[in-house]
C-alpha cells in the first residue's frame, strides 16, 4: 500500500533530504584529456584525410560521441581515433597525449593542470632499497611473490629460474636462493606469524566479530570451508579514536566426509576455538541452503554448552544476493506457466511458451560448444567489422549459470547488445542473427538446428525480462560491499524491490509477464518477513544517522516500530548493565584499545550514490529536525558508585538506555552528500563517547555484520588460481595457508 507523503512544514533549519549524485564521474571530467579530444560519430569520414574538419571547440568533459579523435595528431596531419567507451579508463588516452611534446604546455596555457603519470610498478623503491640485503629479506619477498602471484613452490628448483637470478645478481651464491623445502617451511612460519597477528586484532577488537561462510570444491574435488571474519579495530591518533573495518579469511579448511549441518557446525566451532573467537561471535551470514540453518543450530548448541550465548534466529543471516537470486529463479521458472485465462497477443503467447531465456541460452551454448564454432564466430564477426557492417567491439557471448548471481541478466544483456533488433537503435549495426546465419550457411554447420535465432516477438519479450532483471541486478550490486556497512539498507532495498514489482503488476507495465511476477513477489515477501523478524536489520537502520527511525516509521506498522525501538533500548541497556556491574566490582569499563590505520571513505561514497538513488526513487523525504536537548540532559560521570541490587541495576540500566537512545533520536538527521555517510567516521567521533557511550558499543557490534556472503565468493574466485594443476600435489593444509596468506597480505 503506498505510503502517504508527509507535508513539509516551514522551519528555520532546512529539511534533511537525500542528494542525488551527479551524472559525471571523475574520469569523465578530466579536462587535461577531453579538452584535446574531438567528438566523432563516423570513423570512416574522420579517417579520410581529404575531409576538412571544422574548428574544434574545447570542452572539459567526456563527449557523448561514439568515438573521439586526437586534436594534437590532427595538428601534425595525422588522424588517431579512439572508441569512446564511457565505462573505460582514460590511461591509454593520457599516455598517447603525453607523446606530443606540446601537450603539457597547451594544458598550462588553458589553466589546466595535467594529471601526473601513475606507475603501477612503483612500490616505494627508495624504502625497499634502504633495507639491508640478506637471506631473510630475500626469503620474505620471495614468499610474497609465491603466495600473491600463485606461483608453484617447485619453481625454485627450476634450473633456468636460478640461472636468471645468478645472472642478474652476480654476488648471489647458491646458498642465497632457497630450495623447495625451505620455501614450504618459510610459508608455514610466515602463516603462523601473520595468523597470530590477525587473530590478535580480532580477539582484542572492541566489538563483536561477525562472519561469512560457504563451501567450495576444487578441481580434484577437495571441499573447502571458507570463513571470513569482520570486525572494527580502534586506536587513538592525535587524541581521537580511529576505526577501521577489517576483513580476514580465518579458515579455508578441507572438509572431509558428509556436509551435513551438524558436521559443518562442529567444524565451525572448532575453528572458532582455534582462533580464540568463540566468546566474540556476532552474526553469521551464509546462503539459504538448509544445511546452513542446521549448521548454526549446531553452533548454538555447542556454544551454549560452554556457557556462551548464541541464538540462531537472531544471529544467522541469509545472504541478500543469494535470496534475490532465488527470487529471480522463481520469476524465470514461471515464465512458461501461462494461466488459461490469460489475455495476451497470440504471437506473444507463443513467444512465452517458447521460453525466450532458454532459447537465448541454447543459441549461446550452440555457438560456444566447440573451439571451431567459437573461432568461426570470431572470424565472421571480424569480417563484418572490416566491411563496416558492424561497429563496436567483437564481444563474446556469455553463458549463464543458475547459481551465479546476475549471470542470466549478463547473458541476456550481452545478447541484446549484439542483437539490437530491427526497430532498435543500438550501437551495433550488424545483428547477431546475421552472424549466425552466415555461420549456419556454411557446409560444416548444416547439421545444426537452423531455428537458433530468436523471432522479433521473442526478442521483445526478452527485452522486457531484461528490464525486470536489471532491478534485481542493481540491488545485488548495491549491497555487495565488503568494506562498507550495507546492512542498514538491506530491508529498505528488499522492500523497494517488492514495491517496484507490485507497481509493475498494478500498472500493468508488462502484462505478458504478470503471471511470473506474482510468485516472485510472494517469494520476496517471505524473505522480507524473515528479515523483519531479525532485530539486527532494524538496529542497523537506526544506527545509520541519515535515517535513524525515519524510514521505519514511514514503512512499518506501529507495532514493528515499537519493537525496533525496544530492541535498540535493550541492546543499549545490556551494555549499560555491564558498565554498572563493573562499577559495583570497582572494575574498569570493558572497552579494549586496538591498533590499525585510518579508514578510507571511497567505498562509502560509492555506497551513498546507490543509497541516495534508492531514497530518491522511493521519495523517502526525511522528517524535520528536532531541537537538541540542553546540556542538562548530558550524562555526568558518577562521583561514587552506591551498592545496587540486581533489580536496581536492571532498572537503572534501562532508564539510562532510554535517555541515551532518545538523545540520539532527537538529534537532526545527517544530510546525504555525494561523498557519502561514512558510518565508521560518524561513530568514531571523539565527542560521541560522552554523548552515546553505549550506542557506540552497539555500533561496534552491528556495523561489521555482512548483508551478503560476497567475501566468501571473492575467496573462491581467488582460490581457483591458488589450487591450480601446478599445485595438484599440494596438501589441503598448504592450500589453506596459501589462500589465507594471499587474502591478508
XYZ file of C-alpha atoms in Angstrom:
745
model
C 0.000 0.000 0.000
C 1.586 3.315 -0.971
C 2.719 5.457 1.922
C 1.202 8.917 2.157
C 3.826 11.626 1.852
C 4.245 13.888 4.845
C 3.657 17.559 4.268
C 6.747 19.669 4.643
C 6.443 22.340 7.316
C 8.251 25.675 7.347
C 11.173 25.679 9.736
C 14.320 27.582 10.498
C 16.644 24.730 9.591
C 16.404 23.050 6.191
C 14.700 19.691 5.850
C 17.170 16.864 5.555
C 16.879 15.187 2.178
C 18.943 12.766 0.190
C 21.002 14.395 -2.551
C 21.247 12.718 -5.927
C 24.779 12.081 -7.192
C 25.974 13.995 -10.214
C 25.935 12.246 -13.560
C 29.630 12.587 -14.332
C 32.363 10.592 -12.673
C 35.897 11.912 -12.118
C 37.128 10.041 -15.223
C 34.582 11.954 -17.306
C 35.726 15.426 -16.228
C 39.466 15.103 -16.824
C 39.917 18.354 -18.713
C 43.578 17.550 -19.457
C 42.286 14.781 -21.752
C 38.858 15.787 -23.054
C 39.935 19.315 -23.964
C 42.104 17.688 -26.644
C 39.560 15.148 -27.915
C 37.207 15.756 -30.850
C 33.748 14.118 -30.787
C 33.438 11.760 -33.788
C 30.381 9.810 -34.936
C 31.526 8.391 -38.290
C 35.003 6.858 -38.208
C 35.140 6.333 -41.990
C 34.623 10.048 -42.684
C 37.068 11.032 -39.956
C 39.833 8.721 -41.200
C 39.563 10.251 -44.695
C 42.359 12.854 -44.539
C 40.874 14.633 -47.569
C 37.901 15.701 -45.444
C 38.390 19.147 -43.919
C 37.441 19.073 -40.247
C 35.653 22.035 -38.626
C 37.419 24.055 -35.905
C 37.428 22.226 -32.585
C 35.678 23.641 -29.527
C 37.469 22.755 -26.296
C 35.222 21.078 -23.730
C 36.483 19.868 -20.311
C 34.370 16.710 -20.020
C 33.909 13.453 -21.906
C 31.758 13.885 -25.036
C 28.814 11.592 -25.738
C 30.030 10.669 -29.210
C 30.768 7.127 -30.370
C 34.458 7.924 -30.936
C 36.951 10.641 -30.051
C 39.764 11.945 -32.234
C 43.126 13.294 -31.077
C 43.438 17.068 -31.713
C 47.277 17.191 -31.379
C 47.520 14.447 -34.026
C 45.281 16.487 -36.344
C 47.644 19.443 -35.919
C 50.502 17.392 -37.408
C 48.428 15.899 -40.244
C 47.517 12.560 -38.657
C 44.165 11.089 -37.665
C 44.078 8.999 -34.467
C 40.740 7.612 -33.344
C 39.649 6.071 -30.045
C 36.440 4.226 -29.176
C 34.612 6.297 -26.566
C 33.599 3.621 -24.058
C 32.149 5.624 -21.178
C 32.892 2.821 -18.703
C 36.573 2.506 -19.668
C 39.606 4.091 -18.054
C 41.459 7.017 -19.603
C 45.009 5.699 -19.121
C 45.656 4.907 -22.797
C 44.348 8.285 -23.939
C 46.505 10.093 -21.381
C 49.605 8.107 -22.339
C 49.002 8.888 -26.024
C 48.653 12.620 -25.373
C 51.948 12.598 -23.466
C 53.699 11.526 -26.667
C 53.037 15.051 -28.002
C 55.745 17.412 -26.772
C 53.488 20.477 -26.579
C 50.593 18.778 -24.762
C 51.557 19.816 -21.221
C 52.332 23.350 -22.409
C 48.908 23.550 -24.086
C 47.274 22.397 -20.852
C 49.031 25.075 -18.815
C 48.065 27.786 -21.325
C 44.407 26.888 -20.775
C 44.793 26.841 -16.999
C 44.659 23.040 -16.866
C 46.977 21.103 -14.579
C 47.970 17.807 -16.250
C 47.482 14.787 -14.044
C 50.840 13.149 -13.250
C 51.683 9.753 -14.682
C 50.935 6.860 -12.356
C 53.302 3.891 -12.251
C 51.674 0.672 -11.087
C 55.123 -0.849 -10.535
C 56.311 1.937 -8.217
C 56.415 0.198 -4.824
C 58.383 2.867 -2.971
C 61.743 1.710 -4.287
C 63.689 4.041 -2.008
C 62.218 2.338 1.054
C 62.904 -1.128 -0.343
C 66.486 -0.269 -1.235
C 67.108 1.127 2.231
C 66.538 -2.335 3.696
C 69.649 -4.485 4.094
C 70.053 -7.259 1.539
C 70.148 -10.553 3.428
C 68.710 -14.042 3.244
C 65.729 -13.184 5.450
C 64.743 -10.293 3.191
C 65.186 -12.359 0.034
C 63.062 -15.153 1.521
C 60.302 -12.763 2.679
C 59.817 -11.053 -0.687
C 60.217 -14.363 -2.478
C 57.429 -15.864 -0.346
C 55.197 -12.855 -1.022
C 55.671 -13.400 -4.745
C 54.924 -17.131 -4.443
C 51.763 -16.503 -2.391
C 50.253 -13.447 -4.075
C 51.148 -14.385 -7.664
C 50.082 -18.056 -7.240
C 53.451 -19.454 -8.261
C 54.221 -23.171 -7.789
C 56.654 -23.917 -4.976
C 58.697 -26.061 -7.343
C 59.703 -23.013 -9.385
C 62.718 -22.575 -7.098
C 64.037 -25.914 -8.362
C 63.992 -24.727 -11.966
C 67.495 -24.508 -13.381
C 66.559 -21.607 -15.675
C 64.930 -19.706 -12.803
C 68.061 -19.914 -10.666
C 70.298 -19.030 -13.614
C 68.220 -15.886 -14.151
C 68.848 -14.751 -10.577
C 72.547 -15.591 -10.667
C 72.920 -13.666 -13.923
C 71.109 -10.562 -12.573
C 72.753 -10.629 -9.141
C 76.403 -11.526 -9.554
C 77.032 -11.506 -5.782
C 74.444 -14.227 -5.083
C 75.641 -17.673 -4.122
C 73.847 -20.995 -4.459
C 73.019 -20.932 -0.746
C 71.396 -17.491 -1.036
C 68.442 -18.795 -3.050
C 66.010 -21.025 -1.137
C 65.042 -24.513 -2.245
C 61.544 -26.009 -2.174
C 61.721 -27.363 1.376
C 62.857 -24.014 2.717
C 60.078 -22.244 0.820
C 57.488 -24.625 2.285
C 58.862 -24.147 5.795
C 59.005 -20.403 5.211
C 55.336 -20.333 4.187
C 54.436 -22.242 7.342
C 56.428 -19.827 9.516
C 55.018 -16.745 7.766
C 51.486 -18.136 8.086
C 51.823 -18.720 11.836
C 53.252 -15.233 12.349
C 50.627 -13.413 10.290
C 47.746 -15.541 11.558
C 48.794 -14.781 15.130
C 48.847 -11.036 14.384
C 45.483 -11.093 12.615
C 43.808 -13.183 15.311
C 45.166 -10.858 17.998
C 43.444 -7.982 16.190
C 40.155 -9.887 16.183
C 40.472 -11.106 19.771
C 41.214 -7.610 21.077
C 38.776 -5.653 18.915
C 36.336 -3.548 20.963
C 33.196 -5.106 19.459
C 31.857 -8.418 18.248
C 33.246 -10.355 15.280
C 30.816 -11.263 12.508
C 31.408 -13.996 9.952
C 30.505 -15.203 6.478
C 30.890 -18.812 5.393
C 30.394 -21.032 2.357
C 31.748 -24.211 0.742
C 33.872 -24.594 -2.396
C 35.242 -27.606 -4.283
C 38.477 -27.559 -6.283
C 39.309 -29.425 -9.496
C 40.291 -32.606 -7.648
C 37.081 -32.495 -5.574
C 38.623 -31.350 -2.306
C 35.916 -29.495 -0.362
C 36.979 -26.343 1.480
C 35.035 -24.361 4.055
C 35.798 -20.645 3.848
C 35.155 -18.463 6.896
C 35.772 -14.716 6.805
C 35.817 -12.581 9.945
C 34.706 -8.944 10.010
C 35.331 -6.565 12.891
C 36.283 -2.995 13.763
C 39.672 -2.090 15.185
C 40.379 1.119 17.069
C 43.381 3.160 18.059
C 43.954 6.748 19.138
C 45.545 9.175 16.696
C 46.059 12.819 17.679
C 43.802 12.324 20.670
C 40.892 10.914 18.625
C 39.785 7.301 18.123
C 40.187 5.959 14.593
C 38.120 2.966 13.499
C 38.748 0.687 10.573
C 36.669 -2.157 9.189
C 38.826 -5.276 8.985
C 38.132 -8.395 6.912
C 40.155 -11.540 7.465
C 39.996 -15.014 5.986
C 40.427 -17.083 9.150
C 39.884 -20.518 7.646
C 39.966 -22.346 4.349
C 39.605 -25.761 5.923
C 39.396 -29.010 4.000
C 36.111 -30.702 4.960
C 36.248 -34.492 4.795
C 33.074 -36.541 4.859
C 29.414 -35.581 4.675
C 28.497 -31.899 4.528
C 25.622 -32.131 6.974
C 24.722 -29.151 9.089
C 25.947 -30.924 12.207
C 29.362 -31.672 10.665
C 29.759 -28.124 9.356
C 28.633 -26.670 12.681
C 31.201 -28.688 14.612
C 33.920 -27.694 12.137
C 32.906 -24.035 12.536
C 33.091 -24.243 16.341
C 36.489 -25.958 16.158
C 37.791 -23.092 14.016
C 36.372 -20.501 16.425
C 38.082 -22.272 19.307
C 41.374 -22.495 17.432
C 41.237 -18.758 16.673
C 40.133 -17.814 20.187
C 36.948 -16.136 18.930
C 34.199 -18.331 20.383
C 33.380 -15.698 23.027
C 33.154 -12.862 20.458
C 30.760 -14.367 17.893
C 28.439 -11.767 16.412
C 26.355 -12.675 13.344
C 26.965 -15.381 10.746
C 25.948 -14.700 7.130
C 25.507 -17.660 4.786
C 23.295 -18.651 1.882
C 19.823 -20.154 2.161
C 20.870 -23.823 1.963
C 19.045 -25.945 4.538
C 22.288 -27.297 5.982
C 23.370 -23.750 6.878
C 20.479 -23.324 9.287
C 21.166 -26.717 10.858
C 24.848 -25.683 10.994
C 24.024 -22.581 13.026
C 21.767 -24.640 15.288
C 24.723 -26.964 15.960
C 26.882 -23.887 16.656
C 24.213 -22.650 19.071
C 24.142 -25.964 20.952
C 27.951 -26.240 21.115
C 28.430 -22.660 22.345
C 25.645 -22.898 24.900
C 27.321 -25.991 26.362
C 30.266 -23.680 27.044
C 28.050 -21.031 28.589
C 28.255 -18.720 25.540
C 25.018 -17.134 24.327
C 24.026 -17.737 20.704
C 20.570 -17.534 19.114
C 20.175 -18.976 15.617
C 17.026 -16.943 14.945
C 18.900 -13.705 15.701
C 22.475 -14.464 14.679
C 22.022 -16.362 11.400
C 21.521 -14.022 8.419
C 20.568 -15.122 4.931
C 22.816 -13.821 2.168
C 20.985 -10.954 0.440
C 22.174 -11.583 -3.173
C 21.514 -15.303 -2.788
C 17.972 -14.523 -1.659
C 17.462 -12.192 -4.622
C 18.798 -14.919 -6.916
C 16.146 -17.306 -5.566
C 13.504 -14.687 -6.384
C 14.976 -14.291 -9.885
C 14.898 -18.048 -10.474
C 11.280 -18.155 -9.277
C 10.414 -15.445 -11.800
C 12.233 -17.215 -14.650
C 10.769 -20.630 -13.783
C 7.196 -19.322 -14.139
C 7.564 -17.547 -17.489
C 6.134 -20.533 -19.393
C 3.359 -21.160 -16.831
C 0.759 -19.033 -18.604
C -2.671 -19.300 -16.944
C -5.559 -20.469 -19.106
C -7.484 -17.210 -18.603
C -4.528 -15.003 -19.542
C -5.278 -12.299 -22.091
C -2.358 -11.602 -24.403
C -1.473 -11.429 -28.061
C -1.189 -14.835 -29.747
C 2.328 -14.109 -31.011
C 3.444 -13.031 -27.528
C 1.739 -16.125 -26.098
C 3.741 -18.298 -28.488
C 6.943 -16.434 -27.607
C 6.363 -17.056 -23.894
C 5.728 -20.758 -24.466
C 8.979 -20.953 -26.436
C 10.792 -19.554 -23.349
C 13.000 -16.773 -24.797
C 15.534 -17.135 -21.970
C 16.018 -20.830 -22.740
C 16.203 -20.049 -26.469
C 18.862 -17.414 -25.838
C 20.772 -19.877 -23.653
C 20.546 -22.529 -26.363
C 21.870 -20.147 -29.019
C 24.804 -19.125 -26.830
C 25.582 -22.729 -25.904
C 25.463 -23.825 -29.556
C 27.855 -21.121 -30.726
C 30.232 -21.833 -27.830
C 30.070 -25.638 -27.943
C 33.395 -26.259 -29.707
C 36.549 -24.284 -30.346
C 35.848 -24.437 -34.104
C 32.481 -22.732 -33.669
C 33.980 -20.055 -31.432
C 36.742 -19.409 -33.946
C 34.242 -19.263 -36.809
C 32.048 -16.863 -34.842
C 35.046 -14.570 -34.294
C 36.059 -14.761 -37.966
C 32.574 -13.863 -39.218
C 32.336 -11.035 -36.712
C 35.780 -9.706 -37.603
C 34.905 -9.760 -41.306
C 31.700 -7.837 -40.588
C 33.687 -5.191 -38.710
C 36.199 -4.874 -41.550
C 33.345 -4.445 -44.046
C 31.904 -1.618 -41.948
C 28.688 -3.518 -41.217
C 29.391 -3.944 -37.533
C 30.513 -1.065 -35.309
C 31.916 -1.772 -31.879
C 33.974 -4.393 -30.112
C 33.801 -8.075 -31.164
C 32.183 -9.168 -27.905
C 31.942 -12.804 -26.871
C 28.595 -14.290 -25.922
C 28.113 -15.217 -22.252
C 26.542 -18.397 -20.888
C 24.585 -18.119 -17.637
C 24.716 -20.323 -14.543
C 21.746 -20.815 -12.231
C 23.808 -20.484 -9.049
C 25.757 -17.420 -10.213
C 24.139 -14.117 -9.294
C 23.100 -11.886 -12.207
C 24.505 -14.359 -14.743
C 21.187 -14.655 -16.615
C 20.946 -10.865 -16.763
C 24.519 -10.655 -18.091
C 23.798 -13.311 -20.731
C 20.667 -11.518 -21.930
C 22.146 -8.023 -21.946
C 25.156 -9.254 -23.937
C 22.866 -10.965 -26.457
C 20.705 -7.848 -26.798
C 23.828 -5.718 -27.217
C 24.956 -7.939 -30.066
C 21.406 -8.159 -31.423
C 19.819 -4.687 -31.406
C 16.746 -5.828 -33.314
C 15.008 -4.472 -36.352
C 13.467 -1.403 -34.719
C 16.016 -0.514 -32.040
C 18.861 1.994 -32.153
C 21.789 0.036 -30.729
C 25.409 0.926 -31.388
C 25.945 -2.334 -33.265
C 24.522 -2.261 -36.784
C 25.200 -5.867 -37.752
C 22.645 -8.008 -35.896
C 23.786 -11.234 -34.319
C 21.203 -13.207 -36.287
C 23.126 -12.387 -39.491
C 26.338 -13.658 -37.931
C 24.563 -16.884 -37.002
C 23.020 -17.211 -40.467
C 26.409 -16.732 -42.131
C 27.824 -19.494 -39.967
C 24.941 -21.930 -40.484
C 25.012 -21.480 -44.262
C 28.496 -22.978 -44.378
C 28.606 -26.718 -45.200
C 30.293 -27.631 -41.908
C 27.285 -26.364 -39.919
C 24.370 -27.742 -41.964
C 23.534 -30.309 -39.274
C 22.966 -27.642 -36.630
C 19.391 -26.642 -35.952
C 18.663 -23.724 -38.289
C 15.997 -22.314 -35.950
C 18.503 -20.885 -33.478
C 17.731 -17.203 -33.920
C 15.017 -15.644 -31.823
C 11.980 -14.164 -33.517
C 11.149 -10.493 -33.172
C 8.409 -11.292 -30.623
C 10.801 -13.447 -28.603
C 13.369 -10.649 -28.577
C 10.683 -8.204 -27.446
C 9.767 -10.469 -24.519
C 13.457 -10.950 -23.756
C 13.901 -7.177 -23.567
C 11.052 -6.958 -21.044
C 12.648 -9.731 -18.987
C 15.979 -7.920 -19.111
C 14.413 -4.717 -17.747
C 12.979 -6.620 -14.790
C 16.259 -8.443 -14.153
C 18.036 -5.075 -14.198
C 16.202 -4.180 -10.982
C 17.458 -7.324 -9.253
C 20.968 -6.869 -10.633
C 21.193 -3.271 -9.398
C 20.195 -4.021 -5.822
C 22.552 -7.003 -5.672
C 25.408 -4.725 -6.669
C 24.346 -2.156 -4.073
C 24.649 -4.458 -1.045
C 27.691 -6.466 -2.155
C 30.287 -4.254 -0.476
C 32.695 -5.885 1.959
C 34.471 -2.873 3.480
C 31.395 -0.677 3.862
C 28.484 -1.426 6.220
C 25.489 -2.205 3.993
C 23.159 -3.943 6.438
C 21.284 -0.702 7.138
C 19.970 -0.599 3.562
C 19.151 -4.308 3.267
C 15.483 -4.146 4.292
C 14.836 -0.795 2.527
C 16.272 -2.389 -0.611
C 14.197 -5.546 -0.132
C 11.017 -3.517 0.251
C 11.929 -1.116 -2.535
C 12.259 -4.131 -4.832
C 8.934 -5.589 -3.655
C 7.077 -2.287 -4.034
C 8.549 -1.740 -7.509
C 7.463 -5.203 -8.642
C 3.997 -4.621 -7.175
C 3.740 -1.313 -9.031
C 4.724 -3.072 -12.263
C 1.852 -5.506 -11.701
C -0.706 -2.876 -10.659
C 0.160 -0.514 -13.522
C 0.128 -3.424 -15.971
C 3.519 -2.381 -17.371
C 4.470 -5.884 -18.534
C 1.125 -7.687 -18.857
C 2.657 -10.687 -20.599
C 4.919 -11.343 -17.582
C 2.439 -10.647 -14.803
C 1.845 -14.355 -14.169
C 5.577 -14.828 -13.456
C 5.876 -11.722 -11.292
C 3.236 -12.829 -8.766
C 5.179 -15.876 -7.456
C 8.384 -13.805 -7.447
C 6.749 -11.160 -5.245
C 5.372 -13.889 -2.972
C 8.857 -15.376 -2.596
C 10.315 -11.940 -1.872
C 7.620 -11.191 0.720
C 8.525 -14.423 2.513
C 12.129 -13.330 2.937
C 11.115 -9.790 3.898
C 9.081 -11.241 6.776
C 12.056 -13.361 7.850
C 14.354 -10.329 7.729
C 11.930 -8.157 9.699
C 11.780 -10.793 12.422
C 15.544 -10.416 12.957
C 16.191 -7.320 15.029
C 19.709 -6.757 13.652
C 18.297 -5.188 10.465
C 16.296 -2.658 12.454
C 19.290 -1.869 14.663
C 21.461 -1.296 11.596
C 18.921 1.143 10.126
C 18.596 3.098 13.368
C 22.379 3.315 13.726
C 22.546 4.996 10.315
C 22.430 8.708 11.289
C 20.911 9.575 7.920
C 17.761 7.539 8.561
C 17.501 6.539 12.252
C 13.820 5.664 12.870
C 12.580 7.767 9.966
C 12.367 5.075 7.268
C 10.989 2.542 9.743
C 8.229 4.893 10.918
C 7.144 5.527 7.339
C 7.087 1.927 6.146
C 6.466 -0.313 9.149
C 3.452 -0.806 11.358
C 3.317 0.889 14.759
C 3.873 -2.488 16.393
C 7.040 -3.138 14.370
C 8.290 0.401 15.036
C 7.871 -0.042 18.777
C 9.527 -3.469 18.659
C 12.531 -1.985 16.842
C 12.805 0.841 19.380
C 12.629 -1.628 22.265
C 15.345 -3.755 20.643
C 17.632 -0.737 20.496
C 16.910 0.160 24.125
C 17.523 -3.445 25.210
C 20.858 -3.530 23.372
C 21.989 -0.254 24.939
C 20.725 -1.343 28.370
C 22.752 -4.568 28.150
C 25.978 -2.584 27.746
C 24.948 -0.117 30.448
C 24.244 -3.019 32.805
C 27.753 -4.400 32.234
C 29.147 -0.963 32.980
C 27.163 -0.703 36.225
C 28.236 -4.184 37.285
C 31.875 -3.316 36.613
C 31.431 -0.181 38.726
C 29.958 -2.293 41.502
C 33.030 -4.512 41.393
C 35.308 -1.459 41.083
C 36.466 -2.693 37.686
C 37.268 -0.645 34.565
C 34.925 -0.492 31.608
C 35.039 -3.276 29.037
C 36.318 -1.299 26.045
C 39.665 -2.582 24.776
C 42.027 -0.474 22.641
C 43.442 -1.800 19.408
C 45.798 -0.767 16.632
C 45.218 -0.031 12.974
C 45.379 2.684 10.405
C 42.914 5.304 9.189
C 39.901 4.116 7.211
C 39.240 5.246 3.657
C 35.886 6.714 2.611
C 35.897 5.872 -1.129
C 33.709 2.798 -0.625
C 31.250 4.884 1.393
C 30.955 7.364 -1.470
C 30.076 4.549 -3.884
C 27.521 3.120 -1.466
C 25.972 6.514 -0.798
C 25.431 7.098 -4.509
C 23.328 3.945 -4.693
C 21.555 4.674 -1.422
C 20.734 8.235 -2.469
C 19.260 6.963 -5.728
C 17.212 4.406 -3.815
C 15.990 7.048 -1.381
C 15.159 9.473 -4.169
C 13.237 6.897 -6.155
C 11.205 5.846 -3.132
C 10.711 9.526 -2.211
C 11.789 8.953 1.344
C 11.818 12.578 2.487
C 13.331 12.803 5.932
C 11.499 14.344 8.864
C 12.219 17.907 10.032
C 14.939 18.033 12.627
C 14.024 18.205 16.291
C 15.870 20.553 18.666
C 18.838 19.131 20.523
C 18.316 18.594 24.245
C 20.057 21.006 26.581
C 23.331 20.148 28.234
C 21.498 19.384 31.472
C 20.443 16.095 29.929
C 24.014 15.062 29.129
C 25.369 12.155 31.173
C 27.634 13.035 34.080
C 30.316 10.699 35.379
C 29.268 9.467 38.805
C 31.394 10.608 41.679
C 30.644 7.461 43.664
C 29.053 4.082 42.923
C 26.454 3.148 45.523
C 25.760 -0.530 46.049
C 22.702 -1.526 43.995
C 20.591 -4.650 43.968
C 20.172 -6.692 40.777
C 16.687 -5.227 40.265
C 18.004 -1.696 40.775
C 20.813 -2.292 38.289
C 18.324 -3.519 35.660
C 16.031 -0.530 36.250
C 18.917 1.953 36.244
C 20.377 0.450 33.061
C 17.045 0.698 31.266
C 16.437 4.288 32.384
C 19.894 5.353 31.211
C 19.405 3.476 27.940
C 16.087 5.218 27.251
C 17.671 8.631 27.839
C 20.680 7.834 25.631
C 18.524 6.496 22.789
C 16.200 9.489 22.998
C 19.138 11.907 22.869
C 20.342 10.206 19.695
C 16.912 10.141 18.034
C 16.290 13.805 18.883
C 19.442 14.890 17.057
C 18.957 16.120 13.454
C 19.379 13.590 10.702
C 22.728 13.684 8.934
C 22.271 15.038 5.431
C 23.388 12.903 2.492
C 26.214 14.298 0.408
C 27.922 12.936 -2.683
C 30.910 11.834 -0.577
C 28.613 9.590 1.426
C 27.681 8.962 5.025
C 30.713 7.227 6.492
C 29.186 5.256 9.365
C 32.555 4.381 10.861
C 33.671 8.000 10.805
C 30.403 9.129 12.390
C 30.518 6.666 15.291
C 34.244 7.088 15.949
C 33.777 10.838 16.534
C 35.691 11.911 19.645
C 32.623 13.631 21.138
C 30.345 10.584 20.952
C 31.786 8.602 23.892
C 30.274 11.208 26.214
C 27.041 11.588 24.252
C 26.309 7.965 23.324
C 28.758 5.741 25.243
C 26.692 2.572 24.898
C 25.231 3.238 21.450
C 28.822 3.295 20.187
C 29.315 -0.181 21.621
C 26.176 -1.370 19.834
C 27.563 0.154 16.623
C 30.845 -1.724 17.105
C 28.835 -4.963 17.141
C 26.395 -4.165 14.324
C 28.418 -2.296 11.684
C 30.678 -5.271 10.790
C 27.671 -7.542 10.123
C 27.671 -8.563 6.458
C 24.493 -8.358 4.380
C 25.889 -10.917 1.931
C 28.383 -13.762 1.673
C 30.220 -11.917 -1.109
C 33.527 -12.081 0.844
C 33.452 -15.877 0.522
C 32.620 -15.627 -3.183
C 35.695 -13.451 -3.653
C 37.772 -16.016 -1.787
C 36.527 -18.718 -4.165
C 37.301 -16.597 -7.226
C 40.852 -16.287 -5.932
C 41.084 -19.925 -4.810
C 40.765 -21.276 -8.345
C 44.136 -19.621 -9.029
C 45.602 -20.969 -5.785
C 44.574 -24.605 -6.267
C 45.871 -24.980 -9.831
C 47.185 -28.016 -11.712
C 50.755 -26.940 -10.867
C 49.818 -27.366 -7.203
C 47.793 -30.541 -7.648
C 50.152 -32.469 -5.356
C 49.981 -29.849 -2.600
C 48.262 -30.868 0.604
C 44.926 -29.228 1.549
C 46.695 -27.719 4.563
C 49.249 -25.996 2.319
C 46.438 -24.711 0.075
C 44.703 -23.329 3.177
C 47.830 -21.483 4.311
C 48.458 -20.076 0.835
C 44.880 -18.864 0.462
C 44.739 -17.230 3.903
C 48.081 -15.512 3.328
C 47.025 -14.293 -0.126
C 43.816 -12.831 1.315
C 45.654 -10.970 4.066
C 48.985 -9.848 2.623
